Amino acid sequence: MDNLLILERLDRLEKLLIGQKEVLTFDEACDYTGISRSYLYKLTSSGNIPHSKPNGKMLFFEKKKLVDWLLQNRRKSRHELEAEALAHTLRNKR
């Protein structure tokens, strides 16, 4: 087997394993979210992303809280906005 193919398969397997964990290390959180190391450090030091630091050194992230943080400030689609506007108009029609 080609070395590149083996490395690609290992990378996919590693990502599948990370997907099964509930608590992620710093590096795993970077891989999981796609956020660079430097930006994740900035987010943790400013307290803008939920994390734990049990021994005062290593950072850990609860996957569910990361997902909630990533999905905050949701923007509605045009279709959702139009449906809400129509519902509002029908409710308030006199």
PDB file of C-alpha atoms in Angstrom:
ATOM      1  CA  MET A   1       0.000   0.000   0.000  1.00  0.00           C
ATOM      2  CA  ASP A   2       1.112   3.505  -0.736  1.00  0.00           C
ATOM      3  CA  ASN A   3       2.332   5.488   2.296  1.00  0.00           C
ATOM      4  CA  LEU A   4       0.084   8.433   1.448  1.00  0.00           C
ATOM      5  CA  LEU A   5      -2.983   6.184   1.368  1.00  0.00           C
ATOM      6  CA  ILE A   6      -2.050   4.679   4.739  1.00  0.00           C
ATOM      7  CA  LEU A   7      -1.607   8.146   6.267  1.00  0.00           C
ATOM      8  CA  GLU A   8      -4.986   9.280   4.899  1.00  0.00           C
ATOM      9  CA  ARG A   9      -6.674   6.216   6.381  1.00  0.00           C
ATOM     10  CA  LEU A  10      -5.002   6.768   9.747  1.00  0.00           C
ATOM     11  CA  ASP A  11      -6.134  10.394   9.714  1.00  0.00           C
ATOM     12  CA  ARG A  12      -9.746   9.338   9.037  1.00  0.00           C
ATOM     13  CA  LEU A  13      -9.613   6.749  11.809  1.00  0.00           C
ATOM     14  CA  GLU A  14      -8.196   9.301  14.244  1.00  0.00           C
ATOM     15  CA  LYS A  15     -11.015  11.728  13.434  1.00  0.00           C
ATOM     16  CA  LEU A  16     -13.583   8.976  13.960  1.00  0.00           C
ATOM     17  CA  LEU A  17     -12.091   8.200  17.374  1.00  0.00           C
ATOM     18  CA  ILE A  18     -12.107  11.861  18.378  1.00  0.00           C
ATOM     19  CA  GLY A  19     -15.772  11.995  17.403  1.00  0.00           C
ATOM     20  CA  GLN A  20     -16.533   9.335  20.035  1.00  0.00           C
ATOM     21  CA  LYS A  21     -14.905  11.174  22.947  1.00  0.00           C
ATOM     22  CA  GLU A  22     -16.832  13.483  25.274  1.00  0.00           C
ATOM     23  CA  VAL A  23     -13.826  15.428  26.585  1.00  0.00           C
ATOM     24  CA  LEU A  24     -11.190  16.697  24.175  1.00  0.00           C
ATOM     25  CA  THR A  25      -7.628  17.824  24.713  1.00  0.00           C
ATOM     26  CA  PHE A  26      -6.431  21.145  23.310  1.00  0.00           C
ATOM     27  CA  ASP A  27      -5.072  19.613  20.100  1.00  0.00           C
ATOM     28  CA  GLU A  28      -8.165  17.463  19.626  1.00  0.00           C
ATOM     29  CA  ALA A  29     -10.366  20.547  20.082  1.00  0.00           C
ATOM     30  CA  CYS A  30      -8.356  22.333  17.391  1.00  0.00           C
ATOM     31  CA  ASP A  31      -8.842  19.415  15.003  1.00  0.00           C
ATOM     32  CA  TYR A  32     -12.517  19.004  15.896  1.00  0.00           C
ATOM     33  CA  THR A  33     -13.446  22.678  15.467  1.00  0.00           C
ATOM     34  CA  GLY A  34     -10.985  23.626  12.748  1.00  0.00           C
ATOM     35  CA  ILE A  35      -9.778  26.540  14.890  1.00  0.00           C
ATOM     36  CA  SER A  36      -6.040  27.264  14.796  1.00  0.00           C
ATOM     37  CA  ARG A  37      -3.956  26.720  17.917  1.00  0.00           C
ATOM     38  CA  SER A  38      -3.157  30.406  18.330  1.00  0.00           C
ATOM     39  CA  TYR A  39      -6.789  31.488  18.004  1.00  0.00           C
ATOM     40  CA  LEU A  40      -7.969  28.790  20.428  1.00  0.00           C
ATOM     41  CA  TYR A  41      -5.365  29.980  22.959  1.00  0.00           C
ATOM     42  CA  LYS A  42      -6.670  33.511  22.499  1.00  0.00           C
ATOM     43  CA  LEU A  43     -10.275  32.362  23.039  1.00  0.00           C
ATOM     44  CA  THR A  44      -9.386  30.456  26.210  1.00  0.00           C
ATOM     45  CA  SER A  45      -7.249  33.208  27.710  1.00  0.00           C
ATOM     46  CA  SER A  46     -10.003  35.768  27.147  1.00  0.00           C
ATOM     47  CA  GLY A  47     -12.632  33.393  28.567  1.00  0.00           C
ATOM     48  CA  ASN A  48     -14.693  33.425  25.372  1.00  0.00           C
ATOM     49  CA  ILE A  49     -14.888  29.649  24.953  1.00  0.00           C
ATOM     50  CA  PRO A  50     -15.913  27.112  27.622  1.00  0.00           C
ATOM     51  CA  HIS A  51     -12.982  25.030  28.845  1.00  0.00           C
ATOM     52  CA  SER A  52     -11.524  23.384  31.934  1.00  0.00           C
ATOM     53  CA  LYS A  53      -8.053  23.584  33.395  1.00  0.00           C
ATOM     54  CA  PRO A  54      -8.094  20.987  36.207  1.00  0.00           C
ATOM     55  CA  ASN A  55      -4.400  21.046  37.133  1.00  0.00           C
ATOM     56  CA  GLY A  56      -3.703  24.601  36.107  1.00  0.00           C
ATOM     57  CA  LYS A  57      -1.834  23.572  32.970  1.00  0.00           C
ATOM     58  CA  MET A  58      -3.609  21.369  30.460  1.00  0.00           C
ATOM     59  CA  LEU A  59      -6.797  22.580  28.786  1.00  0.00           C
ATOM     60  CA  PHE A  60      -9.790  20.325  28.221  1.00  0.00           C
ATOM     61  CA  PHE A  61     -13.004  20.914  26.333  1.00  0.00           C
ATOM     62  CA  GLU A  62     -16.382  19.233  26.717  1.00  0.00           C
ATOM     63  CA  LYS A  63     -17.484  18.365  23.202  1.00  0.00           C
ATOM     64  CA  LYS A  64     -21.146  19.270  23.773  1.00  0.00           C
ATOM     65  CA  LYS A  65     -20.205  22.724  25.087  1.00  0.00           C
ATOM     66  CA  LEU A  66     -17.900  23.236  22.112  1.00  0.00           C
ATOM     67  CA  VAL A  67     -20.716  22.397  19.717  1.00  0.00           C
ATOM     68  CA  ASP A  68     -23.092  24.756  21.556  1.00  0.00           C
ATOM     69  CA  TRP A  69     -20.462  27.494  21.416  1.00  0.00           C
ATOM     70  CA  LEU A  70     -19.829  26.914  17.695  1.00  0.00           C
ATOM     71  CA  LEU A  71     -23.550  27.138  16.934  1.00  0.00           C
ATOM     72  CA  GLN A  72     -24.272  30.295  18.926  1.00  0.00           C
ATOM     73  CA  ASN A  73     -25.544  33.425  17.162  1.00  0.00           C
ATOM     74  CA  ARG A  74     -27.447  31.405  14.594  1.00  0.00           C
ATOM     75  CA  ARG A  75     -28.675  33.315  11.569  1.00  0.00           C
ATOM     76  CA  LYS A  76     -32.045  32.422  10.082  1.00  0.00           C
ATOM     77  CA  SER A  77     -32.309  31.560   6.418  1.00  0.00           C
ATOM     78  CA  ARG A  78     -34.270  33.713   4.009  1.00  0.00           C
ATOM     79  CA  HIS A  79     -36.952  31.016   3.879  1.00  0.00           C
ATOM     80  CA  GLU A  80     -37.325  31.017   7.689  1.00  0.00           C
ATOM     81  CA  LEU A  81     -37.565  34.820   7.769  1.00  0.00           C
ATOM     82  CA  GLU A  82     -40.204  34.856   5.028  1.00  0.00           C
ATOM     83  CA  ALA A  83     -42.237  32.192   6.833  1.00  0.00           C
ATOM     84  CA  GLU A  84     -42.101  34.186  10.082  1.00  0.00           C
ATOM     85  CA  ALA A  85     -43.123  37.378   8.283  1.00  0.00           C
ATOM     86  CA  LEU A  86     -46.073  35.606   6.666  1.00  0.00           C
ATOM     87  CA  ALA A  87     -47.156  34.077   9.988  1.00  0.00           C
ATOM     88  CA  HIS A  88     -46.889  37.481  11.683  1.00  0.00           C
ATOM     89  CA  THR A  89     -48.929  39.136   8.925  1.00  0.00           C
ATOM     90  CA  LEU A  90     -51.657  36.487   9.137  1.00  0.00           C
ATOM     91  CA  ARG A  91     -51.825  36.730  12.936  1.00  0.00           C
ATOM     92  CA  ASN A  92     -52.112  40.504  12.920  1.00  0.00           C
ATOM     93  CA  LYS A  93     -54.473  40.844   9.965  1.00  0.00           C
ATOM     94  CA  ARG A  94     -57.619  42.765  10.888  1.00  0.00           C
TER      95      ARG A  94
END
